[in-house]
Short mmCIF file of C-alpha atoms and ligand atoms in Angstrom, two decimals:
data_model
loop_
_atom_site.label_atom_id
_atom_site.label_comp_id
_atom_site.label_asym_id
_atom_site.label_seq_id
_atom_site.Cartn_x
_atom_site.Cartn_y
_atom_site.Cartn_z
CA MET A 1 66.46 27.58 42.00
CA GLU A 2 64.90 29.11 38.94
CA TYR A 3 66.29 28.73 35.44
CA ARG A 4 65.49 30.15 32.07
CA LEU A 5 65.27 27.58 29.30
CA THR A 6 65.31 28.64 25.67
CA VAL A 7 62.93 26.82 23.36
CA LYS A 8 64.06 26.32 19.77
CA SER A 9 61.96 28.40 17.38
CA LYS A 10 60.67 25.25 15.73
CA TYR A 11 59.01 24.21 19.00
CA ALA A 12 57.83 27.55 20.40
CA ASN A 13 54.35 27.17 18.91
CA LYS A 14 54.01 23.74 20.43
CA TYR A 15 54.35 25.22 23.93
CA LYS A 16 52.16 28.18 22.99
CA SER A 17 49.36 25.77 22.17
CA GLY A 18 49.59 23.95 25.46
CA TYR A 19 52.08 21.13 25.04
CA PRO A 20 53.06 20.20 28.61
CA LEU A 21 56.18 18.03 28.36
CA ILE A 22 59.68 19.51 28.47
CA PHE A 23 61.79 17.40 26.13
CA LYS A 24 65.41 17.44 25.10
CA GLU A 25 65.17 18.29 21.41
CA ALA A 26 63.03 21.35 22.12
CA ILE A 27 65.42 23.08 24.51
CA VAL A 28 68.66 24.83 23.60
CA ASN A 29 70.24 24.92 27.06
CA LEU A 30 68.79 21.98 28.99
CA LYS A 31 72.27 21.29 30.38
CA ASP A 32 72.05 24.48 32.46
CA VAL A 33 69.66 22.71 34.83
CA ASN A 34 70.60 19.68 36.87
CA GLU A 35 68.73 20.17 40.12
CA GLU A 36 65.53 18.16 40.40
CA GLY A 37 62.53 20.29 41.29
CA SER A 38 64.00 23.51 39.93
CA ILE A 39 61.49 25.99 38.55
CA VAL A 40 62.07 26.51 34.84
CA LYS A 41 60.83 29.36 32.70
CA LEU A 42 60.52 28.52 29.01
CA VAL A 43 61.24 31.44 26.68
CA ASP A 44 61.53 31.66 22.92
CA GLU A 45 64.69 32.73 21.13
CA ARG A 46 63.66 36.39 21.44
CA MET A 47 63.32 35.88 25.21
CA GLN A 48 59.53 36.06 25.11
CA PHE A 49 57.91 34.12 27.95
CA LEU A 50 56.18 30.89 26.88
CA ALA A 51 55.48 28.81 29.97
CA LYS A 52 56.64 27.89 33.44
CA GLY A 53 57.12 24.51 35.05
CA TYR A 54 59.56 22.29 36.90
CA TYR A 55 62.60 20.21 36.04
CA GLY A 56 62.21 16.49 36.75
CA LYS A 57 63.86 13.77 34.77
CA GLN A 58 61.63 10.81 34.05
CA ASN A 59 61.42 8.04 31.47
CA LYS A 60 59.69 10.50 29.16
CA GLY A 61 61.13 13.99 29.18
CA TYR A 62 62.72 16.38 31.64
CA GLY A 63 59.80 17.93 33.44
CA TRP A 64 56.43 19.51 32.88
CA VAL A 65 54.87 22.86 32.18
CA LEU A 66 52.50 23.81 34.99
CA THR A 67 51.30 27.22 33.84
CA ARG A 68 51.38 29.72 31.00
CA ASN A 69 50.98 32.59 33.45
CA GLU A 70 54.38 34.09 34.25
CA GLN A 71 53.25 35.48 37.60
CA GLU A 72 51.89 32.21 38.98
CA GLN A 73 53.59 30.80 42.07
CA PHE A 74 53.75 27.08 42.77
CA ASN A 75 52.56 27.20 46.34
CA GLN A 76 50.07 24.99 48.17
CA ASP A 77 47.15 27.05 46.88
CA PHE A 78 48.26 26.44 43.32
CA PHE A 79 48.27 22.67 43.85
CA LYS A 80 45.06 22.81 45.85
CA GLN A 81 43.27 24.43 42.96
CA LYS A 82 44.44 21.75 40.52
CA LEU A 83 43.42 18.98 42.91
CA GLN A 84 40.08 20.57 43.66
CA GLU A 85 39.18 20.76 39.98
CA ALA A 86 40.19 17.14 39.52
CA ILE A 87 38.15 15.96 42.49
CA LYS A 88 35.13 17.92 41.30
CA ARG A 89 35.34 16.21 37.92
CA ARG A 90 35.29 12.81 39.68
CA GLN A 91 32.43 13.61 42.06
CA HIS A 92 30.19 11.01 40.41
CA PHE A 93 32.84 8.35 41.12
CA TYR A 94 32.85 9.30 44.81
CA ASP A 95 29.07 9.01 44.80
CA GLN A 96 28.97 5.50 43.37
CA LEU A 97 28.38 2.60 45.71
CA ASP A 98 29.37 -0.25 43.42
CA THR A 99 32.70 1.31 42.35
CA THR A 100 35.10 2.37 45.10
CA ALA A 101 38.38 2.59 43.18
CA PHE A 102 39.29 5.20 40.59
CA ARG A 103 41.96 7.66 39.56
CA VAL A 104 41.51 11.03 41.23
CA PHE A 105 44.33 12.86 39.53
CA ASN A 106 45.95 11.96 36.22
CA GLY A 107 49.20 13.90 35.90
CA GLU A 108 49.37 16.30 32.96
CA GLY A 109 45.75 15.49 32.11
CA ASP A 110 44.79 17.30 35.31
CA GLY A 111 47.47 19.95 35.05
CA ILE A 112 50.46 18.53 36.93
CA GLY A 113 52.62 16.13 34.96
CA GLY A 114 54.65 13.56 36.90
CA VAL A 115 52.16 12.60 39.60
CA THR A 116 48.99 10.53 39.77
CA ILE A 117 46.62 9.93 42.68
CA GLU A 118 44.29 6.96 43.00
CA TYR A 119 41.49 6.27 45.43
CA PHE A 120 40.93 2.82 46.91
CA ALA A 121 37.97 2.64 49.30
CA GLY A 122 39.09 5.40 51.66
CA TYR A 123 42.82 5.19 50.91
CA TYR A 124 44.75 7.51 48.62
CA LEU A 125 47.80 6.38 46.65
CA PHE A 126 50.31 8.81 45.13
CA ASN A 127 52.61 7.78 42.31
CA TRP A 128 55.60 10.10 41.90
CA TYR A 129 57.37 9.76 38.56
CA SER A 130 60.45 11.93 39.19
CA GLU A 131 62.52 13.28 42.02
CA GLY A 132 61.62 16.72 40.70
CA ILE A 133 57.90 16.36 41.37
CA TYR A 134 58.68 14.63 44.66
CA THR A 135 60.29 17.87 45.91
CA PHE A 136 56.74 19.32 45.89
CA LYS A 137 55.45 16.42 47.98
CA GLU A 138 54.62 18.44 51.13
CA LEU A 139 52.66 21.04 49.15
CA ILE A 140 50.73 18.51 47.07
CA ILE A 141 49.90 16.16 49.92
CA GLY A 142 49.12 19.18 52.08
CA ALA A 143 46.70 20.35 49.42
CA LEU A 144 44.94 16.96 49.29
CA LYS A 145 44.62 16.94 53.08
CA GLU A 146 42.75 20.23 52.90
CA LEU A 147 40.28 18.78 50.41
CA VAL A 148 39.33 15.24 51.39
CA GLU A 149 38.93 12.82 54.27
CA PHE A 150 40.89 9.61 54.17
CA LYS A 151 41.89 6.55 56.13
CA ALA A 152 45.50 6.83 55.03
CA ILE A 153 47.77 8.08 52.28
CA TYR A 154 50.34 5.79 50.65
CA GLN A 155 52.84 6.54 47.92
CA LYS A 156 55.05 4.87 45.33
CA LYS A 157 58.23 6.48 44.21
CA ARG A 158 58.49 5.46 40.60
CA PHE A 159 61.90 7.02 40.08
CA ASP A 160 65.17 5.26 40.54
CA THR A 161 66.09 5.41 44.20
CA LYS A 162 68.51 2.49 43.83
CA GLY A 163 67.66 1.27 47.33
CA GLN A 164 65.74 -1.82 48.26
CA TYR A 165 62.01 -1.71 48.48
CA ILE A 166 60.99 -0.77 52.04
CA GLU A 167 57.45 -1.54 53.07
CA GLU A 168 57.37 1.32 55.59
CA ASP A 169 58.43 3.67 52.84
CA ASP A 170 55.01 3.57 51.15
CA PHE A 171 53.06 4.82 54.14
CA VAL A 172 52.71 8.59 54.33
CA THR A 173 50.07 9.55 56.86
CA GLY A 174 46.78 8.54 58.46
CA GLU A 175 46.19 5.18 60.03
CA ARG A 176 48.19 2.27 58.67
CA GLY A 177 45.88 0.00 56.68
CA GLU A 178 45.33 -3.74 56.95
CA PHE A 179 45.85 -5.21 53.52
CA PRO A 180 44.31 -6.32 51.34
CA VAL A 181 41.68 -3.65 51.24
CA ILE A 182 38.77 -4.94 49.18
CA VAL A 183 37.60 -2.42 46.61
CA LYS A 184 34.55 -2.69 44.36
CA GLU A 185 34.43 -2.11 40.66
CA ASN A 186 30.99 -2.29 39.09
CA GLY A 187 30.07 -4.64 41.90
CA VAL A 188 33.12 -6.91 41.51
CA ASN A 189 35.54 -7.24 44.44
CA TYR A 190 39.26 -6.76 43.99
CA ALA A 191 41.96 -7.19 46.63
CA VAL A 192 44.39 -4.29 46.73
CA TYR A 193 47.72 -4.10 48.56
CA LEU A 194 49.15 -0.60 48.94
CA ASN A 195 52.16 -1.81 50.93
CA GLU A 196 53.78 -4.42 48.69
CA SER A 197 55.18 -3.28 45.38
CA ALA A 198 54.72 -0.72 42.65
CA MET A 199 51.70 -2.67 41.35
CA VAL A 200 48.83 -2.87 43.84
CA GLY A 201 46.73 -5.71 42.42
CA VAL A 202 44.43 -4.11 39.89
CA PHE A 203 44.95 -1.71 36.99
CA LEU A 204 42.12 0.79 37.13
CA ASP A 205 42.47 1.86 33.50
CA GLN A 206 40.90 -1.45 32.37
CA ARG A 207 37.64 -0.92 34.27
CA ASP A 208 35.46 -0.50 31.16
CA VAL A 209 37.14 -3.43 29.42
CA ARG A 210 36.52 -5.72 32.40
CA ARG A 211 32.87 -4.73 32.48
CA THR A 212 32.48 -5.28 28.75
CA ILE A 213 34.01 -8.75 29.01
CA ARG A 214 31.76 -9.63 31.93
CA ASP A 215 28.51 -8.19 30.58
CA ARG A 216 28.71 -8.83 26.86
CA TYR A 217 31.27 -11.45 25.89
CA ALA A 218 32.00 -14.05 28.56
CA ASN A 219 28.79 -15.98 29.02
CA GLY A 220 29.27 -19.67 28.27
CA LYS A 221 32.76 -19.13 26.84
CA THR A 222 36.16 -20.64 27.48
CA VAL A 223 38.55 -17.80 28.23
CA LEU A 224 42.34 -17.69 28.09
CA ASN A 225 43.81 -14.72 29.96
CA THR A 226 47.49 -14.23 29.14
CA PHE A 227 49.84 -11.97 31.15
CA SER A 228 47.11 -12.34 33.73
CA TYR A 229 48.87 -10.78 36.79
CA THR A 230 46.23 -11.13 39.59
CA GLY A 231 43.64 -12.45 37.14
CA ALA A 232 41.36 -9.40 37.13
CA PHE A 233 40.12 -10.16 33.59
CA SER A 234 39.55 -13.82 34.54
CA VAL A 235 37.42 -12.81 37.51
CA ALA A 236 35.35 -10.51 35.30
CA ALA A 237 34.90 -13.33 32.76
CA ALA A 238 33.98 -15.92 35.39
CA LEU A 239 31.40 -13.58 36.92
CA GLY A 240 30.05 -13.02 33.42
CA GLY A 241 29.36 -16.74 33.14
CA ALA A 242 32.48 -18.05 31.40
CA SER A 243 32.40 -21.84 31.35
CA LYS A 244 36.07 -21.88 32.32
CA THR A 245 38.96 -19.42 32.64
CA THR A 246 42.67 -20.11 32.19
CA SER A 247 45.09 -17.52 33.57
CA VAL A 248 48.75 -17.55 32.57
CA ASP A 249 51.48 -15.44 34.13
CA LEU A 250 55.18 -15.93 34.69
CA ALA A 251 55.30 -14.49 38.20
CA ASN A 252 55.01 -16.90 41.13
CA ARG A 253 52.94 -14.41 43.10
CA SER A 254 50.25 -14.47 40.42
CA LEU A 255 48.96 -17.88 41.62
CA PRO A 256 47.95 -16.98 45.21
CA LYS A 257 46.90 -13.50 44.14
CA THR A 258 44.60 -14.86 41.44
CA GLN A 259 43.16 -17.47 43.81
CA GLU A 260 42.42 -14.66 46.24
CA GLN A 261 40.66 -12.50 43.62
CA PHE A 262 38.41 -15.46 42.73
CA SER A 263 37.65 -16.37 46.31
CA ILE A 264 36.66 -12.85 47.42
CA ASN A 265 34.09 -13.01 44.63
CA GLY A 266 32.66 -16.33 45.71
CA ILE A 267 34.21 -18.26 42.83
CA ASP A 268 35.86 -21.62 43.49
CA ALA A 269 39.42 -21.08 42.24
CA GLU A 270 39.86 -24.87 42.03
CA GLU A 271 37.51 -24.91 39.06
CA GLN A 272 39.64 -22.39 37.18
CA ASP A 273 43.08 -22.98 35.69
CA ILE A 274 45.84 -20.73 37.00
CA LEU A 275 49.25 -21.41 35.48
CA VAL A 276 52.59 -19.93 36.48
CA MET A 277 54.27 -20.15 33.13
CA ASP A 278 55.79 -18.23 30.27
CA VAL A 279 52.96 -17.23 27.92
CA PHE A 280 55.05 -18.07 24.86
CA LYS A 281 55.62 -21.56 26.19
CA TYR A 282 51.92 -21.91 26.88
CA PHE A 283 51.07 -21.04 23.26
CA LYS A 284 53.32 -23.85 22.06
CA TYR A 285 51.78 -26.23 24.58
CA ALA A 286 48.25 -25.26 23.51
CA VAL A 287 49.03 -25.82 19.82
CA LYS A 288 50.56 -29.21 20.57
CA LYS A 289 47.54 -30.27 22.64
CA ASN A 290 45.16 -28.75 20.10
CA LEU A 291 43.56 -26.52 22.73
CA LYS A 292 41.32 -23.72 21.49
CA PHE A 293 39.50 -20.93 23.30
CA ASP A 294 36.38 -18.86 22.61
CA MET A 295 38.11 -15.79 24.00
CA VAL A 296 41.81 -14.96 24.27
CA ILE A 297 42.91 -11.89 26.22
CA LEU A 298 46.30 -10.35 25.45
CA ASP A 299 47.58 -7.68 27.81
CA PRO A 300 51.37 -7.83 27.79
CA PRO A 301 53.71 -5.27 29.33
CA SER A 302 55.12 -2.85 26.73
CA PHE A 303 58.50 -4.37 27.39
CA ALA A 304 59.48 -7.59 29.17
CA ARG A 305 62.34 -9.97 29.41
CA SER A 306 61.88 -13.59 30.43
CA LYS A 307 64.43 -16.41 30.46
CA LYS A 308 63.91 -17.26 26.84
CA PHE A 309 62.22 -14.27 25.26
CA VAL A 310 62.45 -10.52 25.06
CA PHE A 311 59.10 -8.93 24.26
CA SER A 312 58.64 -5.40 22.98
CA ALA A 313 55.08 -4.44 22.11
CA GLU A 314 56.12 -2.32 19.16
CA LYS A 315 58.26 -5.06 17.61
CA ASP A 316 56.46 -8.20 18.70
CA TYR A 317 52.74 -7.53 19.14
CA LYS A 318 51.96 -8.73 15.62
CA ASP A 319 53.57 -12.11 16.33
CA LEU A 320 51.85 -12.33 19.69
CA LEU A 321 48.55 -11.86 17.86
CA LYS A 322 49.43 -14.64 15.43
CA GLU A 323 50.01 -17.02 18.35
CA ALA A 324 46.63 -16.01 19.77
CA ILE A 325 44.84 -16.36 16.41
CA ALA A 326 46.12 -19.93 16.11
CA ILE A 327 44.39 -21.01 19.32
CA THR A 328 41.19 -18.97 19.03
CA GLU A 329 38.04 -20.79 17.91
CA LYS A 330 36.29 -19.66 14.75
CA ASN A 331 33.89 -16.90 15.78
CA GLY A 332 35.96 -16.48 18.92
CA VAL A 333 37.09 -13.11 20.22
CA ILE A 334 40.58 -11.80 20.86
CA VAL A 335 40.88 -8.91 23.28
CA ALA A 336 44.11 -7.20 22.27
CA SER A 337 45.36 -4.62 24.73
CA THR A 338 48.51 -2.55 25.00
CA ASN A 339 49.67 0.32 27.18
CA ALA A 340 52.68 1.11 25.00
CA SER A 341 52.84 4.88 24.53
CA ASN A 342 55.31 4.75 21.64
CA PHE A 343 52.67 3.88 19.00
CA ASP A 344 49.06 4.92 18.45
CA MET A 345 45.77 3.15 17.75
CA ASN A 346 46.24 3.32 13.97
CA LYS A 347 49.55 1.55 14.16
CA PHE A 348 48.07 -0.99 16.59
CA LYS A 349 45.25 -1.72 14.13
CA GLY A 350 47.95 -2.17 11.51
CA PHE A 351 49.52 -4.95 13.62
CA ILE A 352 46.11 -6.62 13.84
CA LYS A 353 45.56 -6.39 10.10
CA THR A 354 48.98 -7.84 9.30
CA ALA A 355 48.69 -10.62 11.87
CA PHE A 356 45.39 -11.85 10.40
CA LYS A 357 46.68 -11.52 6.87
CA GLU A 358 49.77 -13.56 7.65
CA SER A 359 47.56 -16.12 9.40
CA ASN A 360 45.23 -16.34 6.37
CA GLU A 361 42.26 -15.54 8.57
CA GLN A 362 39.50 -12.92 8.39
CA TYR A 363 38.38 -10.76 11.28
CA SER A 364 36.07 -7.98 12.25
CA LEU A 365 36.80 -5.26 14.75
CA MET A 366 33.97 -5.31 17.30
CA GLU A 367 34.88 -2.37 19.50
CA GLU A 368 37.76 -0.37 20.82
CA PHE A 369 38.69 1.34 24.07
CA SER A 370 41.16 3.97 25.18
CA LEU A 371 41.62 5.39 28.69
CA PRO A 372 38.49 5.74 30.81
CA GLU A 373 37.12 9.07 31.93
CA ASP A 374 38.93 9.25 35.28
CA PHE A 375 42.26 8.88 33.44
CA ARG A 376 41.79 12.36 32.07
CA THR A 377 43.90 13.32 29.06
CA ILE A 378 44.30 16.59 27.18
CA LYS A 379 44.20 17.23 23.45
CA ALA A 380 47.53 19.01 23.56
CA PHE A 381 49.20 15.79 24.73
CA PRO A 382 47.68 12.89 22.78
CA GLU A 383 50.49 10.51 23.75
CA GLY A 384 49.08 10.66 27.31
CA ASP A 385 46.20 8.49 26.10
CA TYR A 386 48.36 5.38 26.01
CA LEU A 387 45.76 2.62 26.37
CA LYS A 388 44.58 0.80 23.26
CA VAL A 389 42.19 -2.14 23.45
CA CYS A 390 40.51 -3.88 20.50
CA PHE A 391 37.87 -6.60 20.63
CA ILE A 392 38.42 -8.64 17.47
CA ARG A 393 36.21 -11.43 16.18
CA LYS A 394 37.94 -14.19 14.25
CA GLN A 395 35.59 -15.04 11.41
CA SER A 396 34.41 -18.47 10.46
N1 SAH B 401 46.54 -8.14 32.32
C1 SAH B 401 46.87 -7.78 33.68
C2 SAH B 401 48.06 -6.90 33.81
C3 SAH B 401 49.30 -7.46 33.20
S1 SAH B 401 50.75 -6.81 33.91
C4 SAH B 401 45.66 -7.13 34.34
O1 SAH B 401 44.77 -6.69 33.65
O2 SAH B 401 45.64 -7.04 35.58
C5 SAH B 401 51.94 -7.74 33.05
C6 SAH B 401 52.12 -9.13 33.57
O3 SAH B 401 52.82 -9.85 32.57
C7 SAH B 401 52.94 -9.25 34.85
O4 SAH B 401 52.17 -9.87 35.84
C8 SAH B 401 54.14 -10.13 34.44
O5 SAH B 401 54.48 -11.07 35.43
C9 SAH B 401 53.61 -10.83 33.22
N2 SAH B 401 54.59 -11.32 32.23
C10 SAH B 401 55.60 -10.65 31.65
N3 SAH B 401 56.22 -11.43 30.73
C11 SAH B 401 55.57 -12.62 30.73
C12 SAH B 401 55.73 -13.83 29.99
N4 SAH B 401 56.68 -13.97 29.07
N5 SAH B 401 54.87 -14.84 30.24
C13 SAH B 401 53.90 -14.70 31.19
N6 SAH B 401 53.70 -13.58 31.88
C14 SAH B 401 54.53 -12.54 31.68
#
């Protein structure tokens, strides 16, 4: 089905200058569409064509603009062209020997909002963020098949399907893999499971941060890694010569997964601390025991609920920082990271400023990171660059 959606005059210029997300406030008659995957034509209030895209409800917005050419058809060739451009831009990643995992296609940053593709040592993983984009699955996967060789393709449906997680469901085509597959990132091994859950074991957007920790900050230091998941930051720190790492995560699975990440890198996991525990409890424990660390890594989810606490990055990051400041050695470094897309770097730096002020401590900002190159973003959609990481030195 094809629908015409009228953009309020206030927002017409936004779409004219390349804004890709279809959002509620901008559209007069959004209610006319309810079929996922419908083609939608955006027009202004004088019926002038603005852009064309698809309807797909996701956590942010109701679909994405795919073209500003009214004649363009969304066939396999259309998707092939987008994918081909994206692959070409990542050619140097394909050519690297010491990095075998990267993002091949980054949604709206590469011209198709709602879908990402990652490469893991011969395997491709699709993430579909709405039922709408999923209706183009055959065309998009067909396009990739024309362009690259692969061992297998897996996928994650990141929209609400209400059903239970089915392992088989993630396999699309090729030859079923044996997991974990071990990928390399700047020479470090990481175990990746494409058949287990939405999260596969390593978040590729932190590649540059992991390397920075390993190469420039970790040597000889005690490192506390909070919200550690599979301990990827801890592994980077240990390989960088950290005297000891402590990883803290609430999830039971984080213990064996972290042990595995250490062991595939030749590190004795027994010599590292891996705690299955609420981070907020750990902070209290550390204060009571007077434990302090040379480096504290904070990488919480943007929103999380545990038995005792609800954490929202926007509301609570400042307090999280204060907890970290209290157990960081003088001259120590806090790595503060967030993937919350509802505030920007300036606001994040504001949290840091306030946290130190309220702690009566001084700091200097050492360096900052946003998304790496393979997580391509576009100027017209700055909120797509969600990652914010600051290396902060607590002054003596
Ligand atoms: N820093 C990790 C990614 C973190 S993902 C990395 O770079 O790989 C977020 C993690 O936070 C999840 O593993 C989740 O289990 C954990 N988590 C959420 N709330 C928590 C809490 N209150 N205490 C400890 N861990 C928590």
